[in-house]
Every structure is written in structure tokens, then in C-alpha cells.
Amino acid sequence: MTHANLLSPPSQIPPPTALALSQKAPLILSTSPTSSLPWPLSLLFSRETPESWTIHENLFLSALRTGDEASALTTLERLEARFGEHNERIVTLRGIYNEATAQGNADLEKVFDGYEKILREDATNMSIRKRRVAVLKALGRTSDAVTALTALLTNSPTDAEAWAEASELYASLAAWGQAIYCAEEVLLITPNAWSAHAHIATLHYLSSATNNTPNLVSLAMSLKHFCRAVELNDSYLRGYYGLKFVTSKLNALLSEASSTSLKRNTQDDDDVPVPSIETVKKLEELATSKLAGIVRQFKSGKKGWMGYDEAEIIAARELLDRDAKAVR
Amino acid sequence: MAVFGTALNGAGAVLLTHAVYSTHEHTATFASTPLPLDISLELLVSILLLSLGIVVSFAPLKPIQYAQWAGQLSREGRHGEGQYTREGEEMLSEGDPYAFLGLDGGIGGKGEGRRGFWDVKGKRREYEDWVRQGGKQ
């Protein structure tokens, strides 16, 4: 299990970790980071560090997640006392608290109206705009959420986080074209993000998987982006997993196409060269050996290889086993 | 390696001090004669030892190639480096700089990225379901 750390919370927080995180509340709330002395002395004897406020914020979020609203409120009051009620970030945290404590959709609508009011006063409050999208999503109004998000993106087109959210929202509606467009915008802002490359490759693969006839161009695009992901990160488990997965599909398709002597480059709008079968085979070999190496090192518990998620390792192992069976 | 580096540094420092003291003593007693060869040699050897010791005991260098650096982040994950905040939270090593995109969990993943769009209701429901099912690990 990933250990619970409030300063830099893990990238995945399953319920047990969330519980462990919020159980730290009494300890952290028992001492105040700010000094209670009058003004000039409080500057000298304050024990606060930038980390204490990150910890408070994370504690607030995990307390809300586990339903510990009393601790969440205490933490929020501390943050408000320190940074003022009108700080953008604090206003957002207050909004999250209201969302969490809302009973039913009617209450949530009220929180939403509150956000509208804040935005009428200050339309540039980006985090409140993001909260609006989150509330719409929570209410199940995905298409409204998409509209709100596109409005946000029109005003702030360099927000990679918002583009990523838009990509996922479109993907959840199975609108692959739009999802890919948004993911490409993410790449324009963060061209070296290996996870963004893996994401766009997944989208390309899914867009071809949902069609009845597998689309060679989509698979080639997917292959290209998975290759870039592992080029940017030479131990990227998800990248190698995807590379192996896509190459095995492409392999089957290409050998089928060559046996029926079908011309590969018949697509007229085709600006993506479909790779040759030799290249695909070589890539598959590379991905297999890399995946096997990662799985082996993780299983042997070698120091310096324990950063992977266990579920991902298990999935990679299954993929390798399936492949080995097919060969036999 | 740490012990070896410290030993080299220690020996180098002792020799350097001795060479400096010898020089001082020599110039104080025979002001007009040139410095004997053994003092110069001792000085050079001490500097060599110190330089070696500093290089050997240096913290491991970070990879300068992007792919290797990123690979190291993925392989090792975030691990503690023995420093704690006042609240008792361990300071962790550098993590994935693109975690804020929240794209690492796959489509519809449950990652904690994209904090701005954090779905508090969904996370609460997930936790409540887990508690209702008996709170298994």
C-alpha cells in the first residue's frame, strides 16, 4: 500500500489511504502553526512553514473525503484566519466544503448559484470556474460541464489542466475526435509530458477499437504516441504496456493485409505513414523485453524499482502471460 | 563510499595543515632560503587527496538525459529522504512533474491529479461504499 503522506499525497488515494490520511487530523489540529502572541512578537515566535499550509490543505481535503466534517471545518477556519476569507484559494476551499456538506442535488444547485454570484463579482476567478465545472459533473450534467469548460478554455487557452479535463470529459462521452483534439492542446502546452502522450495514444487506440473495422491510421497514430512516451521516459510501464498492446494488434492486422496482398497506403487523406511489419515486430520485441525486465525487478523487490503501482505490474504480467500462451 | 571519502578528506586535511605549518615554520626560521621540496610535495599530495575525497563523497549525480531522469522517477517513485516537517510528515523526493495533468490513471482513472476539478462528491461516495462493504484493505 502507498503510505499516507499529507505533504505530498500519493497519486492514487484508495479509501484505506484516505482513512489513514484523515486520521492524522487530531495530531495536526492539536497544535496551531501560528503564534498567539501580539503582533511583533508573533512574527518572531511563529512556527509556521510553507509546508504546514500544504499539509492543512491536504488534511482538509482528506477529512472531507472521509466525512470528518468537524476536522475539515477546523482546518478551514485556520486557513481562513491565516489567509483571509477573500483569498481566491480559500474561497475555493470554502466552496468545496459547501459542496461536500450539501445534502442532495437541490443543495448542490445552491452551491452552484453561490459560484455564479462570486463570478459576477470577479469573473477572473479561475479556480471558481473550475469548481463550477466540477459541480456540473457531480450533478450528472456532463454536456453542461463541457459547455462551461469550453467557455473557461476560450478565456484561458493555456490552461493544460483544463484541457486535460476537457479531454477526459469528451472521452467519457465517447467523443473521441474532440477528446484527441483537447489532448493535443495539452501536448502543445506540455510537449514533454509522457503521461499526456500515453493518454493521446490511448484515445487513438480507443477511437479505432470502437469502430467495427480496425482503423490502421488510428493504430499507427497510437503507436507513434506510445513510442514518444517511452522515448521521453525509458522506464514508463504504461507506455511499454500500450506499445506492446498496439504492436500486437498492428502485427495481426499488417500480416493479414499482406497475405491478402492489400495495398496499405490506399487511404487518400493519409498523412501518417503506416509502419512496416518489421518495425512493428522490433518494437514489440523491445516492449516485451522492457516489460519483462520491469516486472522481474519489481517482483524481486530490488531497491530503486519499487516506484511502480502493484496493480499495473500485475496487469503487465497478465499481458505477458497471455502473449506467452499465444506463442505456445 | 562515505567512509572512504571521509577518510580521504581527513588525511588530506591533516597533510594540508601540516604542510602549511611547516611552511610557516620554515619561513620563520630560514627566511631567505627556498622552500624544501618535501613541503611542496606534501602540499600537492594533500590537495590531490582532498579533491579526490570531495568527489568520492559527493551525492549521486542526477541523470542529465530527460528519458533517464524520467525513468528514474518512475522506477523509484517518491521516497522519503529522512527529513520531516514539524507536523511529522516526511519530505519526499521529486515526483512526476506532470501529475497535475491527472492523465496517468488512464481514461476514467481515479488519480488525484487535476486538483482544480477535484470531485468531492464522487470521492465521498467511493469512501462510503468502501465503509459499507466492511472497510477491507
PDB file of N, CA and C in Angstrom, chain B residues 28-120:
ATOM      1  N   ALA B  28      59.775  31.248   8.966  1.00  0.00           N
ATOM      2  CA  ALA B  28      60.104  31.977  10.194  1.00  0.00           C
ATOM      3  C   ALA B  28      61.562  31.770  10.574  1.00  0.00           C
ATOM      4  N   THR B  29      62.109  30.570  10.303  1.00  0.00           N
ATOM      5  CA  THR B  29      63.484  30.296  10.722  1.00  0.00           C
ATOM      6  C   THR B  29      64.499  30.634   9.638  1.00  0.00           C
ATOM      7  N   PHE B  30      64.271  30.147   8.389  1.00  0.00           N
ATOM      8  CA  PHE B  30      65.238  30.446   7.308  1.00  0.00           C
ATOM      9  C   PHE B  30      64.540  31.298   6.268  1.00  0.00           C
ATOM     10  N   ALA B  31      64.427  32.591   6.527  1.00  0.00           N
ATOM     11  CA  ALA B  31      63.600  33.460   5.689  1.00  0.00           C
ATOM     12  C   ALA B  31      64.122  33.552   4.262  1.00  0.00           C
ATOM     13  N   SER B  32      65.457  33.438   4.049  1.00  0.00           N
ATOM     14  CA  SER B  32      65.988  33.717   2.713  1.00  0.00           C
ATOM     15  C   SER B  32      66.251  32.464   1.884  1.00  0.00           C
ATOM     16  N   THR B  33      66.029  31.246   2.443  1.00  0.00           N
ATOM     17  CA  THR B  33      66.271  30.025   1.667  1.00  0.00           C
ATOM     18  C   THR B  33      64.978  29.558   0.999  1.00  0.00           C
ATOM     19  N   PRO B  34      65.133  28.874  -0.161  1.00  0.00           N
ATOM     20  CA  PRO B  34      63.914  28.390  -0.833  1.00  0.00           C
ATOM     21  C   PRO B  34      63.231  27.277  -0.031  1.00  0.00           C
ATOM     22  N   LEU B  35      61.984  27.068  -0.323  1.00  0.00           N
ATOM     23  CA  LEU B  35      61.168  26.060   0.376  1.00  0.00           C
ATOM     24  C   LEU B  35      61.644  24.665  -0.003  1.00  0.00           C
ATOM     25  N   PRO B  36      61.877  23.771   0.997  1.00  0.00           N
ATOM     26  CA  PRO B  36      62.326  22.421   0.637  1.00  0.00           C
ATOM     27  C   PRO B  36      61.283  21.683  -0.202  1.00  0.00           C
ATOM     28  N   LEU B  37      61.801  20.719  -0.990  1.00  0.00           N
ATOM     29  CA  LEU B  37      60.938  20.004  -1.921  1.00  0.00           C
ATOM     30  C   LEU B  37      59.850  19.195  -1.203  1.00  0.00           C
ATOM     31  N   ASP B  38      60.185  18.601  -0.026  1.00  0.00           N
ATOM     32  CA  ASP B  38      59.192  17.724   0.634  1.00  0.00           C
ATOM     33  C   ASP B  38      57.945  18.486   1.059  1.00  0.00           C
ATOM     34  N   ILE B  39      58.107  19.768   1.415  1.00  0.00           N
ATOM     35  CA  ILE B  39      56.920  20.541   1.806  1.00  0.00           C
ATOM     36  C   ILE B  39      56.008  20.765   0.592  1.00  0.00           C
ATOM     37  N   SER B  40      56.620  21.143  -0.530  1.00  0.00           N
ATOM     38  CA  SER B  40      55.804  21.355  -1.734  1.00  0.00           C
ATOM     39  C   SER B  40      55.084  20.072  -2.111  1.00  0.00           C
ATOM     40  N   LEU B  41      55.836  18.936  -2.036  1.00  0.00           N
ATOM     41  CA  LEU B  41      55.214  17.654  -2.389  1.00  0.00           C
ATOM     42  C   LEU B  41      54.046  17.339  -1.451  1.00  0.00           C
ATOM     43  N   GLU B  42      54.262  17.568  -0.162  1.00  0.00           N
ATOM     44  CA  GLU B  42      53.202  17.289   0.819  1.00  0.00           C
ATOM     45  C   GLU B  42      51.950  18.118   0.507  1.00  0.00           C
ATOM     46  N   LEU B  43      52.201  19.367   0.147  1.00  0.00           N
ATOM     47  CA  LEU B  43      51.081  20.268  -0.176  1.00  0.00           C
ATOM     48  C   LEU B  43      50.299  19.742  -1.378  1.00  0.00           C
ATOM     49  N   LEU B  44      51.055  19.356  -2.418  1.00  0.00           N
ATOM     50  CA  LEU B  44      50.381  18.869  -3.636  1.00  0.00           C
ATOM     51  C   LEU B  44      49.590  17.597  -3.349  1.00  0.00           C
ATOM     52  N   VAL B  45      50.227  16.680  -2.575  1.00  0.00           N
ATOM     53  CA  VAL B  45      49.540  15.418  -2.250  1.00  0.00           C
ATOM     54  C   VAL B  45      48.277  15.690  -1.456  1.00  0.00           C
ATOM     55  N   SER B  46      48.354  16.630  -0.491  1.00  0.00           N
ATOM     56  CA  SER B  46      47.170  16.919   0.333  1.00  0.00           C
ATOM     57  C   SER B  46      46.038  17.459  -0.529  1.00  0.00           C
ATOM     58  N   ILE B  47      46.381  18.319  -1.497  1.00  0.00           N
ATOM     59  CA  ILE B  47      45.340  18.886  -2.359  1.00  0.00           C
ATOM     60  C   ILE B  47      44.718  17.787  -3.217  1.00  0.00           C
ATOM     61  N   LEU B  48      45.575  16.877  -3.707  1.00  0.00           N
ATOM     62  CA  LEU B  48      45.077  15.763  -4.508  1.00  0.00           C
ATOM     63  C   LEU B  48      44.104  14.906  -3.687  1.00  0.00           C
ATOM     64  N   LEU B  49      44.519  14.582  -2.452  1.00  0.00           N
ATOM     65  CA  LEU B  49      43.671  13.745  -1.584  1.00  0.00           C
ATOM     66  C   LEU B  49      42.342  14.446  -1.307  1.00  0.00           C
ATOM     67  N   LEU B  50      42.403  15.731  -1.003  1.00  0.00           N
ATOM     68  CA  LEU B  50      41.168  16.466  -0.688  1.00  0.00           C
ATOM     69  C   LEU B  50      40.227  16.477  -1.898  1.00  0.00           C
ATOM     70  N   SER B  51      40.800  16.750  -3.080  1.00  0.00           N
ATOM     71  CA  SER B  51      39.932  16.794  -4.276  1.00  0.00           C
ATOM     72  C   SER B  51      39.274  15.445  -4.501  1.00  0.00           C
ATOM     73  N   LEU B  52      40.092  14.364  -4.376  1.00  0.00           N
ATOM     74  CA  LEU B  52      39.536  13.020  -4.559  1.00  0.00           C
ATOM     75  C   LEU B  52      38.425  12.757  -3.543  1.00  0.00           C
ATOM     76  N   GLY B  53      38.722  13.110  -2.294  1.00  0.00           N
ATOM     77  CA  GLY B  53      37.752  12.856  -1.234  1.00  0.00           C
ATOM     78  C   GLY B  53      36.448  13.577  -1.474  1.00  0.00           C
ATOM     79  N   ILE B  54      36.527  14.827  -1.926  1.00  0.00           N
ATOM     80  CA  ILE B  54      35.296  15.605  -2.160  1.00  0.00           C
ATOM     81  C   ILE B  54      34.497  14.972  -3.292  1.00  0.00           C
ATOM     82  N   VAL B  55      35.190  14.560  -4.362  1.00  0.00           N
ATOM     83  CA  VAL B  55      34.477  13.958  -5.490  1.00  0.00           C
ATOM     84  C   VAL B  55      33.837  12.639  -5.081  1.00  0.00           C
ATOM     85  N   VAL B  56      34.617  11.819  -4.316  1.00  0.00           N
ATOM     86  CA  VAL B  56      34.112  10.492  -3.956  1.00  0.00           C
ATOM     87  C   VAL B  56      32.910  10.596  -3.028  1.00  0.00           C
ATOM     88  N   SER B  57      32.950  11.544  -2.080  1.00  0.00           N
ATOM     89  CA  SER B  57      31.864  11.598  -1.094  1.00  0.00           C
ATOM     90  C   SER B  57      30.688  12.444  -1.564  1.00  0.00           C
ATOM     91  N   PHE B  58      30.687  12.836  -2.842  1.00  0.00           N
ATOM     92  CA  PHE B  58      29.593  13.678  -3.331  1.00  0.00           C
ATOM     93  C   PHE B  58      28.320  12.857  -3.498  1.00  0.00           C
ATOM     94  N   ALA B  59      27.157  13.520  -3.341  1.00  0.00           N
ATOM     95  CA  ALA B  59      25.866  12.838  -3.528  1.00  0.00           C
ATOM     96  C   ALA B  59      25.751  12.348  -4.966  1.00  0.00           C
ATOM     97  N   PRO B  60      25.051  11.229  -5.197  1.00  0.00           N
ATOM     98  CA  PRO B  60      24.932  10.704  -6.563  1.00  0.00           C
ATOM     99  C   PRO B  60      24.354  11.760  -7.501  1.00  0.00           C
ATOM    100  N   LEU B  61      24.936  11.869  -8.683  1.00  0.00           N
ATOM    101  CA  LEU B  61      24.502  12.895  -9.628  1.00  0.00           C
ATOM    102  C   LEU B  61      23.163  12.510 -10.244  1.00  0.00           C
ATOM    103  N   LYS B  62      22.401  13.515 -10.624  1.00  0.00           N
ATOM    104  CA  LYS B  62      21.120  13.254 -11.293  1.00  0.00           C
ATOM    105  C   LYS B  62      21.386  13.011 -12.767  1.00  0.00           C
ATOM    106  N   PRO B  63      20.601  12.125 -13.403  1.00  0.00           N
ATOM    107  CA  PRO B  63      20.791  11.912 -14.832  1.00  0.00           C
ATOM    108  C   PRO B  63      20.516  13.192 -15.608  1.00  0.00           C
ATOM    109  N   ILE B  64      21.336  13.458 -16.627  1.00  0.00           N
ATOM    110  CA  ILE B  64      21.111  14.690 -17.373  1.00  0.00           C
ATOM    111  C   ILE B  64      20.328  14.439 -18.645  1.00  0.00           C
ATOM    112  N   GLN B  65      20.045  13.169 -18.957  1.00  0.00           N
ATOM    113  CA  GLN B  65      19.184  12.910 -20.107  1.00  0.00           C
ATOM    114  C   GLN B  65      17.747  12.807 -19.643  1.00  0.00           C
ATOM    115  N   TYR B  66      16.872  13.458 -20.400  1.00  0.00           N
ATOM    116  CA  TYR B  66      15.474  13.553 -19.988  1.00  0.00           C
ATOM    117  C   TYR B  66      14.860  12.176 -19.748  1.00  0.00           C
ATOM    118  N   ALA B  67      15.071  11.262 -20.719  1.00  0.00           N
ATOM    119  CA  ALA B  67      14.427   9.945 -20.625  1.00  0.00           C
ATOM    120  C   ALA B  67      14.924   9.191 -19.400  1.00  0.00           C
ATOM    121  N   GLN B  68      16.225   9.319 -19.123  1.00  0.00           N
ATOM    122  CA  GLN B  68      16.770   8.603 -17.970  1.00  0.00           C
ATOM    123  C   GLN B  68      16.272   9.199 -16.662  1.00  0.00           C
ATOM    124  N   TRP B  69      16.208  10.529 -16.658  1.00  0.00           N
ATOM    125  CA  TRP B  69      15.719  11.208 -15.447  1.00  0.00           C
ATOM    126  C   TRP B  69      14.271  10.803 -15.176  1.00  0.00           C
ATOM    127  N   ALA B  70      13.451  10.859 -16.251  1.00  0.00           N
ATOM    128  CA  ALA B  70      12.045  10.491 -16.096  1.00  0.00           C
ATOM    129  C   ALA B  70      11.921   9.028 -15.708  1.00  0.00           C
ATOM    130  N   GLY B  71      12.767   8.188 -16.316  1.00  0.00           N
ATOM    131  CA  GLY B  71      12.737   6.766 -15.989  1.00  0.00           C
ATOM    132  C   GLY B  71      13.066   6.528 -14.533  1.00  0.00           C
ATOM    133  N   GLN B  72      14.034   7.286 -14.031  1.00  0.00           N
ATOM    134  CA  GLN B  72      14.392   7.139 -12.616  1.00  0.00           C
ATOM    135  C   GLN B  72      13.221   7.522 -11.720  1.00  0.00           C
ATOM    136  N   LEU B  73      12.501   8.590 -12.102  1.00  0.00           N
ATOM    137  CA  LEU B  73      11.333   8.991 -11.308  1.00  0.00           C
ATOM    138  C   LEU B  73      10.312   7.858 -11.276  1.00  0.00           C
ATOM    139  N   SER B  74      10.064   7.226 -12.440  1.00  0.00           N
ATOM    140  CA  SER B  74       9.060   6.159 -12.487  1.00  0.00           C
ATOM    141  C   SER B  74       9.521   4.938 -11.714  1.00  0.00           C
ATOM    142  N   ARG B  75      10.799   4.588 -11.884  1.00  0.00           N
ATOM    143  CA  ARG B  75      11.293   3.366 -11.244  1.00  0.00           C
ATOM    144  C   ARG B  75      11.283   3.490  -9.729  1.00  0.00           C
ATOM    145  N   GLU B  76      11.792   4.612  -9.256  1.00  0.00           N
ATOM    146  CA  GLU B  76      11.998   4.721  -7.809  1.00  0.00           C
ATOM    147  C   GLU B  76      10.760   5.214  -7.093  1.00  0.00           C
ATOM    148  N   GLY B  77       9.899   5.941  -7.795  1.00  0.00           N
ATOM    149  CA  GLY B  77       8.745   6.515  -7.123  1.00  0.00           C
ATOM    150  C   GLY B  77       9.196   7.583  -6.142  1.00  0.00           C
ATOM    151  N   ARG B  78       8.261   8.065  -5.350  1.00  0.00           N
ATOM    152  CA  ARG B  78       8.649   9.062  -4.353  1.00  0.00           C
ATOM    153  C   ARG B  78       9.027   8.333  -3.089  1.00  0.00           C
ATOM    154  N   HIS B  79      10.201   8.658  -2.584  1.00  0.00           N
ATOM    155  CA  HIS B  79      10.634   8.007  -1.352  1.00  0.00           C
ATOM    156  C   HIS B  79      11.159   9.064  -0.396  1.00  0.00           C
ATOM    157  N   GLY B  80      11.086   8.736   0.878  1.00  0.00           N
ATOM    158  CA  GLY B  80      11.493   9.696   1.898  1.00  0.00           C
ATOM    159  C   GLY B  80      12.999   9.870   1.910  1.00  0.00           C
ATOM    160  N   GLU B  81      13.439  11.035   2.323  1.00  0.00           N
ATOM    161  CA  GLU B  81      14.873  11.273   2.402  1.00  0.00           C
ATOM    162  C   GLU B  81      15.294  11.593   3.826  1.00  0.00           C
ATOM    163  N   GLY B  82      14.465  11.153   4.760  1.00  0.00           N
ATOM    164  CA  GLY B  82      14.863  11.273   6.164  1.00  0.00           C
ATOM    165  C   GLY B  82      14.618  12.620   6.802  1.00  0.00           C
ATOM    166  N   GLN B  83      13.918  13.524   6.073  1.00  0.00           N
ATOM    167  CA  GLN B  83      13.622  14.814   6.687  1.00  0.00           C
ATOM    168  C   GLN B  83      12.123  14.884   6.967  1.00  0.00           C
ATOM    169  N   TYR B  84      11.779  15.461   8.090  1.00  0.00           N
ATOM    170  CA  TYR B  84      10.372  15.544   8.474  1.00  0.00           C
ATOM    171  C   TYR B  84       9.993  16.989   8.734  1.00  0.00           C
ATOM    172  N   THR B  85       8.715  17.310   8.470  1.00  0.00           N
ATOM    173  CA  THR B  85       8.239  18.636   8.841  1.00  0.00           C
ATOM    174  C   THR B  85       7.859  18.600  10.317  1.00  0.00           C
ATOM    175  N   ARG B  86       7.519  19.756  10.847  1.00  0.00           N
ATOM    176  CA  ARG B  86       7.165  19.840  12.260  1.00  0.00           C
ATOM    177  C   ARG B  86       5.930  19.000  12.574  1.00  0.00           C
ATOM    178  N   GLU B  87       5.052  18.833  11.564  1.00  0.00           N
ATOM    179  CA  GLU B  87       3.828  18.067  11.768  1.00  0.00           C
ATOM    180  C   GLU B  87       4.079  16.568  11.705  1.00  0.00           C
ATOM    181  N   GLY B  88       5.313  16.171  11.415  1.00  0.00           N
ATOM    182  CA  GLY B  88       5.625  14.748  11.370  1.00  0.00           C
ATOM    183  C   GLY B  88       5.415  14.121  10.010  1.00  0.00           C
ATOM    184  N   GLU B  89       5.304  14.946   8.973  1.00  0.00           N
ATOM    185  CA  GLU B  89       5.177  14.388   7.625  1.00  0.00           C
ATOM    186  C   GLU B  89       6.555  14.332   6.992  1.00  0.00           C
ATOM    187  N   GLU B  90       6.837  13.218   6.337  1.00  0.00           N
ATOM    188  CA  GLU B  90       8.154  13.074   5.731  1.00  0.00           C
ATOM    189  C   GLU B  90       8.220  13.863   4.422  1.00  0.00           C
ATOM    190  N   MET B  91       9.362  14.493   4.194  1.00  0.00           N
ATOM    191  CA  MET B  91       9.558  15.177   2.916  1.00  0.00           C
ATOM    192  C   MET B  91       9.980  14.137   1.890  1.00  0.00           C
ATOM    193  N   LEU B  92       9.288  14.080   0.765  1.00  0.00           N
ATOM    194  CA  LEU B  92       9.575  13.053  -0.230  1.00  0.00           C
ATOM    195  C   LEU B  92      10.445  13.610  -1.340  1.00  0.00           C
ATOM    196  N   SER B  93      11.042  12.674  -2.092  1.00  0.00           N
ATOM    197  CA  SER B  93      11.873  13.090  -3.225  1.00  0.00           C
ATOM    198  C   SER B  93      10.963  13.587  -4.345  1.00  0.00           C
ATOM    199  N   GLU B  94      11.614  14.116  -5.365  1.00  0.00           N
ATOM    200  CA  GLU B  94      10.915  14.695  -6.515  1.00  0.00           C
ATOM    201  C   GLU B  94       9.971  13.658  -7.146  1.00  0.00           C
ATOM    202  N   GLY B  95       8.761  14.123  -7.512  1.00  0.00           N
ATOM    203  CA  GLY B  95       7.807  13.214  -8.137  1.00  0.00           C
ATOM    204  C   GLY B  95       7.548  13.591  -9.583  1.00  0.00           C
ATOM    205  N   ASP B  96       6.597  12.909 -10.185  1.00  0.00           N
ATOM    206  CA  ASP B  96       6.234  13.168 -11.581  1.00  0.00           C
ATOM    207  C   ASP B  96       5.802  14.627 -11.749  1.00  0.00           C
ATOM    208  N   PRO B  97       6.538  15.430 -12.542  1.00  0.00           N
ATOM    209  CA  PRO B  97       6.177  16.850 -12.653  1.00  0.00           C
ATOM    210  C   PRO B  97       4.881  17.077 -13.428  1.00  0.00           C
ATOM    211  N   TYR B  98       4.386  16.047 -14.087  1.00  0.00           N
ATOM    212  CA  TYR B  98       3.154  16.214 -14.870  1.00  0.00           C
ATOM    213  C   TYR B  98       1.956  15.584 -14.168  1.00  0.00           C
ATOM    214  N   ALA B  99       2.103  15.295 -12.868  1.00  0.00           N
ATOM    215  CA  ALA B  99       0.995  14.677 -12.134  1.00  0.00           C
ATOM    216  C   ALA B  99      -0.221  15.598 -12.126  1.00  0.00           C
ATOM    217  N   PHE B 100       0.028  16.928 -12.251  1.00  0.00           N
ATOM    218  CA  PHE B 100      -1.092  17.864 -12.170  1.00  0.00           C
ATOM    219  C   PHE B 100      -2.046  17.714 -13.356  1.00  0.00           C
ATOM    220  N   LEU B 101      -1.588  17.072 -14.437  1.00  0.00           N
ATOM    221  CA  LEU B 101      -2.477  16.852 -15.579  1.00  0.00           C
ATOM    222  C   LEU B 101      -3.471  15.738 -15.284  1.00  0.00           C
ATOM    223  N   GLY B 102      -3.138  14.882 -14.316  1.00  0.00           N
ATOM    224  CA  GLY B 102      -4.052  13.811 -13.941  1.00  0.00           C
ATOM    225  C   GLY B 102      -4.326  12.827 -15.051  1.00  0.00           C
ATOM    226  N   LEU B 103      -3.359  12.646 -15.960  1.00  0.00           N
ATOM    227  CA  LEU B 103      -3.604  11.762 -17.106  1.00  0.00           C
ATOM    228  C   LEU B 103      -2.985  10.392 -16.893  1.00  0.00           C
ATOM    229  N   ASP B 104      -2.483  10.122 -15.693  1.00  0.00           N
ATOM    230  CA  ASP B 104      -1.739   8.885 -15.531  1.00  0.00           C
ATOM    231  C   ASP B 104      -2.603   7.685 -15.168  1.00  0.00           C
ATOM    232  N   GLY B 105      -3.856   7.927 -14.805  1.00  0.00           N
ATOM    233  CA  GLY B 105      -4.692   6.796 -14.403  1.00  0.00           C
ATOM    234  C   GLY B 105      -5.445   6.153 -15.548  1.00  0.00           C
ATOM    235  N   GLY B 106      -5.166   6.559 -16.777  1.00  0.00           N
ATOM    236  CA  GLY B 106      -5.942   6.038 -17.900  1.00  0.00           C
ATOM    237  C   GLY B 106      -7.252   6.777 -18.026  1.00  0.00           C
ATOM    238  N   ILE B 107      -8.042   6.428 -19.048  1.00  0.00           N
ATOM    239  CA  ILE B 107      -9.318   7.112 -19.262  1.00  0.00           C
ATOM    240  C   ILE B 107     -10.265   6.738 -18.127  1.00  0.00           C
ATOM    241  N   GLY B 108     -10.844   7.746 -17.479  1.00  0.00           N
ATOM    242  CA  GLY B 108     -11.757   7.478 -16.369  1.00  0.00           C
ATOM    243  C   GLY B 108     -11.032   6.953 -15.148  1.00  0.00           C
ATOM    244  N   GLY B 109      -9.744   7.234 -15.030  1.00  0.00           N
ATOM    245  CA  GLY B 109      -8.972   6.751 -13.894  1.00  0.00           C
ATOM    246  C   GLY B 109      -9.314   7.519 -12.626  1.00  0.00           C
ATOM    247  N   LYS B 110      -8.829   6.986 -11.503  1.00  0.00           N
ATOM    248  CA  LYS B 110      -9.182   7.604 -10.224  1.00  0.00           C
ATOM    249  C   LYS B 110      -8.018   8.352  -9.632  1.00  0.00           C
ATOM    250  N   GLY B 111      -7.155   8.895 -10.469  1.00  0.00           N
ATOM    251  CA  GLY B 111      -5.970   9.576  -9.962  1.00  0.00           C
ATOM    252  C   GLY B 111      -6.330  10.840  -9.206  1.00  0.00           C
ATOM    253  N   GLU B 112      -5.325  11.373  -8.531  1.00  0.00           N
ATOM    254  CA  GLU B 112      -5.543  12.580  -7.733  1.00  0.00           C
ATOM    255  C   GLU B 112      -5.041  13.829  -8.445  1.00  0.00           C
ATOM    256  N   GLY B 113      -4.743  13.716  -9.731  1.00  0.00           N
ATOM    257  CA  GLY B 113      -4.300  14.897 -10.460  1.00  0.00           C
ATOM    258  C   GLY B 113      -5.460  15.867 -10.635  1.00  0.00           C
ATOM    259  N   ARG B 114      -5.207  16.971 -11.361  1.00  0.00           N
ATOM    260  CA  ARG B 114      -6.246  17.960 -11.646  1.00  0.00           C
ATOM    261  C   ARG B 114      -7.003  18.370 -10.386  1.00  0.00           C
ATOM    262  N   ARG B 115      -6.259  18.953  -9.460  1.00  0.00           N
ATOM    263  CA  ARG B 115      -6.865  19.323  -8.186  1.00  0.00           C
ATOM    264  C   ARG B 115      -7.971  20.361  -8.355  1.00  0.00           C
ATOM    265  N   GLY B 116      -7.866  21.200  -9.382  1.00  0.00           N
ATOM    266  CA  GLY B 116      -8.874  22.228  -9.589  1.00  0.00           C
ATOM    267  C   GLY B 116     -10.259  21.658  -9.844  1.00  0.00           C
ATOM    268  N   PHE B 117     -10.295  20.452 -10.406  1.00  0.00           N
ATOM    269  CA  PHE B 117     -11.585  19.844 -10.750  1.00  0.00           C
ATOM    270  C   PHE B 117     -11.927  18.708  -9.792  1.00  0.00           C
ATOM    271  N   TRP B 118     -11.312  18.715  -8.614  1.00  0.00           N
ATOM    272  CA  TRP B 118     -11.470  17.615  -7.654  1.00  0.00           C
ATOM    273  C   TRP B 118     -12.939  17.313  -7.383  1.00  0.00           C
ATOM    274  N   ASP B 119     -13.331  16.058  -7.606  1.00  0.00           N
ATOM    275  CA  ASP B 119     -14.736  15.674  -7.499  1.00  0.00           C
ATOM    276  C   ASP B 119     -15.004  15.197  -6.073  1.00  0.00           C
ATOM    277  N   VAL B 120     -15.371  16.143  -5.210  1.00  0.00           N
ATOM    278  CA  VAL B 120     -15.502  15.809  -3.782  1.00  0.00           C
ATOM    279  C   VAL B 120     -16.651  14.829  -3.555  1.00  0.00           C
TER     280      VAL B 120
END
